[in-house]
Short mmCIF file of C-alpha atoms and ligand atoms in Angstrom, two decimals:
data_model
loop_
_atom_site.label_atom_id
_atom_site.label_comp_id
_atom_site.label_asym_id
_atom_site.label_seq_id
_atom_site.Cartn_x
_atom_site.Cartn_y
_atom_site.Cartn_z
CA UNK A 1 -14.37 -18.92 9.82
CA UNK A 2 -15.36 -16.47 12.85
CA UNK A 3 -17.68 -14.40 11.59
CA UNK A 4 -17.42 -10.51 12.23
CA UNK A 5 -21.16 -10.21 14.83
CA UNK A 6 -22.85 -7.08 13.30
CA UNK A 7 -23.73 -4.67 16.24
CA UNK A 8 -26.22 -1.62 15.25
CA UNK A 9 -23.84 0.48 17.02
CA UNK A 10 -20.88 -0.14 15.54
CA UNK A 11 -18.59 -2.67 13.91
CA UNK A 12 -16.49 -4.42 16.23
CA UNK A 13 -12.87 -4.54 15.85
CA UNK A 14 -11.69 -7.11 12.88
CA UNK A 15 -8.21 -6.89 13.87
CA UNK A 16 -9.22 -9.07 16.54
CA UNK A 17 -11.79 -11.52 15.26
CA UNK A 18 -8.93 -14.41 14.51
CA UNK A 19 -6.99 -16.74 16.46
CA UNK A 20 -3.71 -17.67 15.39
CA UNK A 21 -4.87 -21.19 14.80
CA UNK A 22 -7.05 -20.06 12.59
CA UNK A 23 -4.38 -17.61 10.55
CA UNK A 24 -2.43 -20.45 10.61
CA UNK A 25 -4.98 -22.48 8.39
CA UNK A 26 -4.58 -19.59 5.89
CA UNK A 27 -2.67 -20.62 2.64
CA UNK A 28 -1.09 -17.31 1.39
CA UNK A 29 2.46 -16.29 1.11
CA UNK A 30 1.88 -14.63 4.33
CA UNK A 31 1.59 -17.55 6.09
CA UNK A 32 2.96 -20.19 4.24
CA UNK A 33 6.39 -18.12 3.48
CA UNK A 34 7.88 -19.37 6.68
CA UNK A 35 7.66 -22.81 9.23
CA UNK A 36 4.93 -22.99 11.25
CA UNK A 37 7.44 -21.95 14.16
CA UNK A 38 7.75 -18.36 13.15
CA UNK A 39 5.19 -15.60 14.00
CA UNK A 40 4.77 -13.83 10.26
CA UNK A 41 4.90 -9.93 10.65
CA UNK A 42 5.63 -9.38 7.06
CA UNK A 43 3.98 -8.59 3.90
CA UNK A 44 1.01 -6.52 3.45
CA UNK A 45 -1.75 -8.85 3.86
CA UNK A 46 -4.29 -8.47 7.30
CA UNK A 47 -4.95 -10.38 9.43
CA UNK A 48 -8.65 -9.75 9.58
CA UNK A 49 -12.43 -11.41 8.22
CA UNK A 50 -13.38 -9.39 5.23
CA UNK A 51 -15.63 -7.28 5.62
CA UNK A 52 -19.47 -8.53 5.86
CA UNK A 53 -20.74 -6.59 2.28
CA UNK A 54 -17.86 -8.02 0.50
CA UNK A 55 -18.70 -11.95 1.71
CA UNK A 56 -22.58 -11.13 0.64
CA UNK A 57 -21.70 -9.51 -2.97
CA UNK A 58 -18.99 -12.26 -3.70
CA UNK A 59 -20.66 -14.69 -2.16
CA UNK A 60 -24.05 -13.95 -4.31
CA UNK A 61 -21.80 -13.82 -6.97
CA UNK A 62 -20.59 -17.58 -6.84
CA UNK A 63 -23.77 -18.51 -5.75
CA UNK A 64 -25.77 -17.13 -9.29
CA UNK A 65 -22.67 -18.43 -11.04
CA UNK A 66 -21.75 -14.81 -12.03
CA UNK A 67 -18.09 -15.63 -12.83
CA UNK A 68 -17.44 -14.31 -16.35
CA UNK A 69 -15.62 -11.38 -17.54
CA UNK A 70 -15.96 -7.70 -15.76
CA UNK A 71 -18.44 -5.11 -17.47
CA UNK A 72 -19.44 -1.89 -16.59
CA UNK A 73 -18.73 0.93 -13.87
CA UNK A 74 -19.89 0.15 -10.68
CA UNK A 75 -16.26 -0.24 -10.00
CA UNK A 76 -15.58 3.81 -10.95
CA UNK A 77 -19.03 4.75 -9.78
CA UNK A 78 -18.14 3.27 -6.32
CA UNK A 79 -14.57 4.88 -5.68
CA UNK A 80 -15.84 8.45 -7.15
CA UNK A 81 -18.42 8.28 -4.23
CA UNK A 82 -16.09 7.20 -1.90
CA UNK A 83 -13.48 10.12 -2.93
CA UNK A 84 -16.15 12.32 -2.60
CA UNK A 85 -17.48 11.50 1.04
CA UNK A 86 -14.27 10.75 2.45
CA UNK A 87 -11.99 13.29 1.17
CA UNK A 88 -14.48 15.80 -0.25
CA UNK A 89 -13.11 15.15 -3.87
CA UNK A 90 -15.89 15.04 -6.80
CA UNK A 91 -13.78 15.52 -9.68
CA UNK A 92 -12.96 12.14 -10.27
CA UNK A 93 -14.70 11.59 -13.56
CA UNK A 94 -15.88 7.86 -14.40
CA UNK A 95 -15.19 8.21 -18.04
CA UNK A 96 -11.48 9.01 -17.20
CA UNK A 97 -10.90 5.43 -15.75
CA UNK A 98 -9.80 1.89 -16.95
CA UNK A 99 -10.02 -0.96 -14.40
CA UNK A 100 -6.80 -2.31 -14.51
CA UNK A 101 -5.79 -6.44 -13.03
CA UNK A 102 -4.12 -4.88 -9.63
CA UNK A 103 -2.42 -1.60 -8.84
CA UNK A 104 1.06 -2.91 -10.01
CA UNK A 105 0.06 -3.70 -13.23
CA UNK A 106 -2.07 -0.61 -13.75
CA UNK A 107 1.56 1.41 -12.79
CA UNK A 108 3.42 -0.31 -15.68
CA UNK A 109 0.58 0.48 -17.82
CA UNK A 110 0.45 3.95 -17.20
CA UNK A 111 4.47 4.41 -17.30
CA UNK A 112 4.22 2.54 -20.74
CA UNK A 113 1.72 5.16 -21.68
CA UNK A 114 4.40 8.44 -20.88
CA UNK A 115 7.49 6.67 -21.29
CA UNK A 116 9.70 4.44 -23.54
CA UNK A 117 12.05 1.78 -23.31
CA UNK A 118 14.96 3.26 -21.58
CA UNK A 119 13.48 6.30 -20.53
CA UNK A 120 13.96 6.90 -16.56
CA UNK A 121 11.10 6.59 -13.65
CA UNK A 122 11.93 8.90 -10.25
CA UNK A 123 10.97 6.96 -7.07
CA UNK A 124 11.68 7.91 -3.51
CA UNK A 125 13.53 5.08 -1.58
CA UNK A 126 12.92 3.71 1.24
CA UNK A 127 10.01 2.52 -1.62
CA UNK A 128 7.96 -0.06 -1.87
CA UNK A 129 10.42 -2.69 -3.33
CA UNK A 130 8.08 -3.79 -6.39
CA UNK A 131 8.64 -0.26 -7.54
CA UNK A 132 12.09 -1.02 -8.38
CA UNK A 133 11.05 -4.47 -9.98
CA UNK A 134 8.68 -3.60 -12.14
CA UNK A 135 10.30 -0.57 -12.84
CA UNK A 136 13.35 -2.70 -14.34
CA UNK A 137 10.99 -5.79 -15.84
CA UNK A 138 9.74 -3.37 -18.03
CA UNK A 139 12.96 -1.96 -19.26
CA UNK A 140 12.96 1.26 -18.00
CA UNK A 141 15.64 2.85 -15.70
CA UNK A 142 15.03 3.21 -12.01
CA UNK A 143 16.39 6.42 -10.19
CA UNK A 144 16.22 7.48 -6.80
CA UNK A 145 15.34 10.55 -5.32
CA UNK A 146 15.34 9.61 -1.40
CA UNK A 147 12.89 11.05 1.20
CA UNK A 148 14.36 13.22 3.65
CA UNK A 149 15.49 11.72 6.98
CA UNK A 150 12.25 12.81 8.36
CA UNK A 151 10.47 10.29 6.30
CA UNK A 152 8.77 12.89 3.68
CA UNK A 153 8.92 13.85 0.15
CA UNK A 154 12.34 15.99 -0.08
CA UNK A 155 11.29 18.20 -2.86
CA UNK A 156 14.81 19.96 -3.52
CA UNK A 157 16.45 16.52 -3.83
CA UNK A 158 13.44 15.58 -6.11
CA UNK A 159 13.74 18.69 -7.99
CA UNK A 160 17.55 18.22 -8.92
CA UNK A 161 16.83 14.37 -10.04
CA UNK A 162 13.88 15.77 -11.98
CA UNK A 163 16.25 17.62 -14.24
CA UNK A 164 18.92 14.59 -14.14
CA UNK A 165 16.13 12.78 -15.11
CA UNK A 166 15.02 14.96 -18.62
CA UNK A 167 18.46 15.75 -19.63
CA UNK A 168 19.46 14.24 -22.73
CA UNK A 169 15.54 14.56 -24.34
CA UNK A 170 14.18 11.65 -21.88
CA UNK A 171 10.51 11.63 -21.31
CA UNK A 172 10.91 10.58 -17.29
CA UNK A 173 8.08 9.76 -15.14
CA UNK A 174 7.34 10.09 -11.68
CA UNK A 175 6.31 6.57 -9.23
CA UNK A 176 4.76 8.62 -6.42
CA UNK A 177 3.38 6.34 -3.39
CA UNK A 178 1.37 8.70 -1.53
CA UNK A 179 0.92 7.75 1.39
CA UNK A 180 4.16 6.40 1.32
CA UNK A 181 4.84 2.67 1.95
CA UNK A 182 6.83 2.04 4.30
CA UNK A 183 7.38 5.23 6.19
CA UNK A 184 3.27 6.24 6.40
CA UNK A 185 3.84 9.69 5.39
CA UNK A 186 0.58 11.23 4.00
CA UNK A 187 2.15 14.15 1.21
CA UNK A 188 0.74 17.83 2.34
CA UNK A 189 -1.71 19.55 -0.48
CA UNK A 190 1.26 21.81 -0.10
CA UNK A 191 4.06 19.10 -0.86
CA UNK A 192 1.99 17.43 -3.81
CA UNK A 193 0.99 20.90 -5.34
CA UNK A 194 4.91 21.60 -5.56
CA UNK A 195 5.27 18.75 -6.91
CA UNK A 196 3.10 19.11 -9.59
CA UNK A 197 4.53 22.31 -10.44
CA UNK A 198 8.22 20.44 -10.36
CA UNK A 199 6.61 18.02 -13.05
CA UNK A 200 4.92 20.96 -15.08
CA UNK A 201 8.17 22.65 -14.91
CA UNK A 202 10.60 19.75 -15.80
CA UNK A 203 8.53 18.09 -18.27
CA UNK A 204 7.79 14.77 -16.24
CA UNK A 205 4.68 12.78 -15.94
CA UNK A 206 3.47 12.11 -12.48
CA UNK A 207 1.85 8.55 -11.74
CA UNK A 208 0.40 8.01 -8.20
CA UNK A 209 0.11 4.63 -6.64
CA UNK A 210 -2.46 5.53 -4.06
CA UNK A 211 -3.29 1.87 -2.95
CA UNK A 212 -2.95 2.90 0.40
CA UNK A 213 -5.25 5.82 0.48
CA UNK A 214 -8.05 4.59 2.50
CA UNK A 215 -6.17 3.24 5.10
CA UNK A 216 -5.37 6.76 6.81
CA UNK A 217 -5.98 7.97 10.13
CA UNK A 218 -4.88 10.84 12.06
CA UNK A 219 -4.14 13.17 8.88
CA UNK A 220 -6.15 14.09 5.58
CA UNK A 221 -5.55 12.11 2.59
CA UNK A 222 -4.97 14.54 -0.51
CA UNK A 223 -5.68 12.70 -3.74
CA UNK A 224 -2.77 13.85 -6.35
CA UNK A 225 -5.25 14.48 -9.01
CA UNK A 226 -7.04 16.83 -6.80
CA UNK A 227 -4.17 19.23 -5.92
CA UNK A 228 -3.82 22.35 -8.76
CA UNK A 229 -1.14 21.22 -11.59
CA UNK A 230 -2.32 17.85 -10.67
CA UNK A 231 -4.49 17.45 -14.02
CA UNK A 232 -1.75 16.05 -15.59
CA UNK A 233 -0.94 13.08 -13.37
CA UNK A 234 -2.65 9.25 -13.51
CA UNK A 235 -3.80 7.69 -10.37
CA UNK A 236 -3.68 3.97 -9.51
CA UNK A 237 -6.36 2.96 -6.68
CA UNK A 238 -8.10 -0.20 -5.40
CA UNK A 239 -9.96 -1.46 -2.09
CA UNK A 240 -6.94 -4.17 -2.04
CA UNK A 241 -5.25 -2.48 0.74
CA UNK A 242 -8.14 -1.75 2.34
CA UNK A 243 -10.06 -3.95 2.54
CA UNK A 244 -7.16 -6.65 2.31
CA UNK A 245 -8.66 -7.86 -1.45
CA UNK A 246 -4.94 -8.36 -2.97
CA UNK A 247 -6.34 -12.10 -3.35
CA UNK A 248 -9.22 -10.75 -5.89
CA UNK A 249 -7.90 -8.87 -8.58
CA UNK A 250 -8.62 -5.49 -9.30
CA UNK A 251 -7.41 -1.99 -9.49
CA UNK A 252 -8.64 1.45 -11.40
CA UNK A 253 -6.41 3.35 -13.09
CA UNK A 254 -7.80 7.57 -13.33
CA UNK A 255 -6.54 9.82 -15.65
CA UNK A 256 -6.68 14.15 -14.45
CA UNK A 257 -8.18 15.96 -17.33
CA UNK A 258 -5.15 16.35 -18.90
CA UNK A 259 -4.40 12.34 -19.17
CA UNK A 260 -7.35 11.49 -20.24
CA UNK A 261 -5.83 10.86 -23.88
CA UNK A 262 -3.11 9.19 -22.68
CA UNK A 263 -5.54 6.74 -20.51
CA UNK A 264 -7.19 6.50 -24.30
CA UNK A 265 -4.66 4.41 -25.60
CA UNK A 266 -4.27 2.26 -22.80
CA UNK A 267 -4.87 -1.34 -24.80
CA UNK A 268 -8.44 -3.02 -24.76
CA UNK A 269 -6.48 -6.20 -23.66
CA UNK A 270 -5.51 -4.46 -20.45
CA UNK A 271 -8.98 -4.23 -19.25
CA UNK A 272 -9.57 -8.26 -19.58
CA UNK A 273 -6.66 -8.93 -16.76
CA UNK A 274 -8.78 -8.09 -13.56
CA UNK A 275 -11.13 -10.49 -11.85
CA UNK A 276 -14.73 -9.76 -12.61
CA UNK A 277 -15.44 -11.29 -8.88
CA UNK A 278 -12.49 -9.17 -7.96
CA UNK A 279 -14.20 -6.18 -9.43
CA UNK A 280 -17.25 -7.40 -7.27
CA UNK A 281 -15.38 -6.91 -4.29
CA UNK A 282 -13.87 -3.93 -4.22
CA UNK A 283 -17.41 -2.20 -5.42
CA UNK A 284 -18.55 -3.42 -2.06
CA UNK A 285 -16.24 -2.81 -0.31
CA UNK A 286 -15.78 0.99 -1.30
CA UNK A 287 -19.55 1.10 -1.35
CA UNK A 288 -21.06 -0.36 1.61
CA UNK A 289 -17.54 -0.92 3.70
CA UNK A 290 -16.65 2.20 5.24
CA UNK A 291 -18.28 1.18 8.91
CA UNK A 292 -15.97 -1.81 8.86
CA UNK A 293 -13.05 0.33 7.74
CA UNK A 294 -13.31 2.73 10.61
CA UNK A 295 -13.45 0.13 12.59
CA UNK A 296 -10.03 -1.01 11.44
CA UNK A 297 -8.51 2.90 11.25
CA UNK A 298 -9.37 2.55 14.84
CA UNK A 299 -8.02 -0.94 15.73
CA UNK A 300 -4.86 0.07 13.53
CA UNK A 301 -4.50 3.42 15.64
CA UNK A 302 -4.74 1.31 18.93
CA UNK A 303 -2.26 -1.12 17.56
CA UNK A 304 0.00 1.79 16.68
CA UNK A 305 0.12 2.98 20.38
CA UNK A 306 0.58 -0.44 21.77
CA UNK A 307 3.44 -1.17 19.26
CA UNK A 308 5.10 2.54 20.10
CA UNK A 309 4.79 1.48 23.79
CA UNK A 310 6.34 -1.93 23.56
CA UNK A 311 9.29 -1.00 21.48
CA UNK A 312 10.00 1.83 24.03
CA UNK A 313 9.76 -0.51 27.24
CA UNK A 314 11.21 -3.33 25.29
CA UNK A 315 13.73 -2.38 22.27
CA UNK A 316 14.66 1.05 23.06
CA UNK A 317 17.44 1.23 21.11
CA UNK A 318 14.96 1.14 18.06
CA UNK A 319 13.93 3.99 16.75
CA UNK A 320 10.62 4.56 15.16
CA UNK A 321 8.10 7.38 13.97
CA UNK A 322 4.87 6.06 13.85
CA UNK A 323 3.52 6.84 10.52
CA UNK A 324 0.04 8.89 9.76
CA UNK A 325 -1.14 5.76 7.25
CA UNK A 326 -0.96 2.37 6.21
CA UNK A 327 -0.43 -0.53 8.49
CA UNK A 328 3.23 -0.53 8.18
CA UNK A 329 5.52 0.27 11.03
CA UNK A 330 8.93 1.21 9.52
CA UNK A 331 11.79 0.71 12.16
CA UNK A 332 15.68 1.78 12.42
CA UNK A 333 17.17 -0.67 14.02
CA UNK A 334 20.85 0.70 13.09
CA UNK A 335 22.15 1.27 16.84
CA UNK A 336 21.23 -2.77 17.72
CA UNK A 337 24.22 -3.65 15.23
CA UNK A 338 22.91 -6.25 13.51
CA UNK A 339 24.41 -5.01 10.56
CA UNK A 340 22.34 -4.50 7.22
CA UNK A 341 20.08 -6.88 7.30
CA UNK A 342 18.39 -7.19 11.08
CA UNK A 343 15.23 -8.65 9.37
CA UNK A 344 17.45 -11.44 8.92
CA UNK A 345 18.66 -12.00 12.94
CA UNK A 346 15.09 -11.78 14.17
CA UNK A 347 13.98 -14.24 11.68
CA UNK A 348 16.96 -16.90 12.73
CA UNK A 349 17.15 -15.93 15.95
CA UNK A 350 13.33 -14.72 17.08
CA UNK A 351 11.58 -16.51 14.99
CA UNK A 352 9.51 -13.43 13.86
CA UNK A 353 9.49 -12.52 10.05
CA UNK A 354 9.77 -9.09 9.32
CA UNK A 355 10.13 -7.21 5.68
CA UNK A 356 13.57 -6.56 5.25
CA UNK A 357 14.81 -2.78 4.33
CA UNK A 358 17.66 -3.82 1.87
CA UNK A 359 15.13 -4.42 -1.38
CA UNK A 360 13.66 -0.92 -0.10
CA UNK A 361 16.39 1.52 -1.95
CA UNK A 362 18.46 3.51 -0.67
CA UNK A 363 17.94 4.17 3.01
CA UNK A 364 17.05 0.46 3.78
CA UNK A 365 19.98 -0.89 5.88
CA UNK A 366 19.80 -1.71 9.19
CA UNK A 367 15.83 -1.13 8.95
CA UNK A 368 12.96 -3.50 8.97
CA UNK A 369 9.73 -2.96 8.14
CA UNK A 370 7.00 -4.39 10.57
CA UNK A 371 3.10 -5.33 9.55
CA UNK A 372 0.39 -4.03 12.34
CA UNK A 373 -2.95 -5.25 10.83
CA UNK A 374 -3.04 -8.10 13.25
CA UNK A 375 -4.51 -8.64 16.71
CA UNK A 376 -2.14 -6.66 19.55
CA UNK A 377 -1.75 -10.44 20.63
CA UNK A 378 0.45 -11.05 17.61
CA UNK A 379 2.01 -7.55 17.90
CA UNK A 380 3.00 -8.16 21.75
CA UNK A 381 4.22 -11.77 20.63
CA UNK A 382 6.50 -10.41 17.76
CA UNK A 383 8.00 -7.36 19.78
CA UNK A 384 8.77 -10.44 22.69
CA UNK A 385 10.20 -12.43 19.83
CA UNK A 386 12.12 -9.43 18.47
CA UNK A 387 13.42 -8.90 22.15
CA UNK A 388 14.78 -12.42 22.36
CA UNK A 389 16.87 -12.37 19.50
CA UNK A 390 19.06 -10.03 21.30
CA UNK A 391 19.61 -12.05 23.95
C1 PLP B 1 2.46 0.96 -2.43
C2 PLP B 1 1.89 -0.33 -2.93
N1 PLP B 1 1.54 -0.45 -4.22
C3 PLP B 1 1.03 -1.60 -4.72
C4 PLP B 1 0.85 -2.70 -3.92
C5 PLP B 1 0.34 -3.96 -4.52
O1 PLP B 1 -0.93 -3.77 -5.04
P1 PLP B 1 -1.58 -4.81 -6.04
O2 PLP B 1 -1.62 -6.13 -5.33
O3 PLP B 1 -2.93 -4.24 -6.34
O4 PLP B 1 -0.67 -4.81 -7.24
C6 PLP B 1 1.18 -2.62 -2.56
C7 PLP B 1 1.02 -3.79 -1.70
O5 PLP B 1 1.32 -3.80 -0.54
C8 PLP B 1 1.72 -1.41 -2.06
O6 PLP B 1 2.06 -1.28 -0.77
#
């Protein structure tokens, strides 16, 4: 594997450390999805080393044979330090969390904790399509307040499906994804403080998948829990996105002050589905990995800017608002008229595999969602591949 060189200066790009022969060797679903003959631009894995502190901990970790079960809070103590130095929040308490096995699981956990079978769960399509899976897998009922055309939180649309969502004695809950995947909006202190004050007011429990939280540039990350009203709400974090960890299990779930009996009775067993070498990681990683994760904002930022150039000279007829976070570019490709599904054309035609917007929700068709965490190689090979399908 190229190894990232260490510089005393600085970390050195990672988004450009591996050849596509190399990716190519890789055996996730990221790469082994699709023939060798298409350029994968897909899910949310990166296309980067990890970083060098996660290699030595997990690495010291196979090497000692530490491979039982997780104990402890390094985990906790690591991401309240992290929340504290990167966006100057020290109120997230280590006895208010549970490590959870991955931020998905941790969500149905914490909706089983506010909700019952039936009971509704208010998400904001174009979503994450998981939220609608899990959502339904564990027999609760999916509705759909939609962002605004701008991308963002509409908070009178959320407000009327709020009290849709209670009427009839339901106890709803909230899936917030903040920042939002796919559109990269990072929520306002303004926008989330309203919406705690929507949930206070309606009666609904708020539960914020905020996987993506470290990967934002260019605006400030506002942790739900933080904002005031917020006390109620249950967080879901992890390095996974971060870092690109999804391979090694493990995700915190944090109660506000408020929660912190309902994170109680979250079920011992819960806390024996992440990987204790998972757990390993993402201490690292939030502890000694923020050098290499600038160094990624940065790369990401760059790749941004070169994809916002290409798609202008290139695919005009695209449009697209680069987003403030994540490494998602979310693009309306409605005026090419390829109909609902253009992740489909590029794939059979370009040979470039995008995320399609139709498991997205509402405000999906005729979108595609595009992966940047890769080298601006890759990027300026899928935009040429995305241009050929036209032809
Ligand atoms: C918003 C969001 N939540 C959750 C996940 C998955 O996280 P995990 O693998 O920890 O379940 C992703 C993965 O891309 C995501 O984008």
């Amino acid at each position: 594997m190229t190894r990232i060189p260490h510089e005393p200066s600085g970390e050195p790009n990672p988004l450009r450390a591996l050849t596509l022969d190399r990716l190519r060797c890789r055996t996730s679903t990221k790469w082994r999805t699709y023939p060798d003959d298409v350029l994968p631009l897909w899910v949310a894995e990166m296309d980067v080393p990890l970083a060098e502190p996660v290699v030595r901990a997990v690495t010291d970790a196979l090497e000692l044979g530490d491979t039982g079960y997780p104990a402890g809070t390094a985990y906790a103590e690591a991401l309240a330090s992290f929340a504290d130095e990167r966006w100057g929040w020290g109120g997230l308490a280590v006895e208010r969390t549970a490590i959870v096995p991955d931020v998905m699981l941790g969500v149905v956990e914490m909706i089983r904790l506010v909700t019952g079978p039936g009971d509704p769960v208010v998400v904001n399509p174009p979503v994450y399509p998981p939220f609608f899976q899990f959502v339904g897998h564990m027999d609760r009922q999916v509705v759909e307040a939609p962002l605004g055309p701008d991308g963002r939180l509409d908070l009178g649309v959320l407000r009327d499906t709020f009290r849709r969502a209670v009427s009839g004695g339901h106890r709803a809950a909230y899936l917030l994804c903040s920042p939002h995947n796919p559109t990269g909006a990072v929520h306002t202190a303004a926008e989330l403080a309203e919406v705690a004050a929507l949930a206070a007011r309606y009666g609904v429990r708020v539960v914020a998948d905020e996987i993506h939280a470290p990967v934002v540039a260019g605006a400030r990350f506002v942790p739900y829990l933080s904002v005031p009203g917020g006390e109620g709400g249950l967080s879901l974090m992890s390095a996974s996105k971060g870092w690109n960890l999804a391979g090694l299990k493990a995700g915190l779930a944090v109660a506000g002050p408020a929660a912190a009996a309902d994170l109680a009775r979250l079920p011992e067993e819960v806390g024996h589905g992440p990987s204790h070498v998972g757990v390993i990681a993402h201490t690292a990683a939030l502890r000694e990995g923020t050098a290499w994760l600038d160094a990624l904002l940065a790369g990401l930022d760059d790749n941004r800017r070169l994809l916002t150039g290409l798609l202008a000279e290139r695919l005009p007829a695209i449009a697209h608002r680069p987003g403030e976070a994540t490494y998602l570019a979310w693009l309306d490709c409605r005026a090419l008229d390829l109909g609902d599904d253009p992740a489909d054309v590029f794939l059979r035609r370009g040979r470039v595999a995008l995320s399609s917007g139709l498991p997205i929700g509402t405000g999906g068709a005729g979108r595609v969602r595009l992966n940047l965490a890769t080298s601006p190689e890759i990027i300026e090979e899928g935009v040429r591949r995305m241009a050929a399908a036209l032809r």
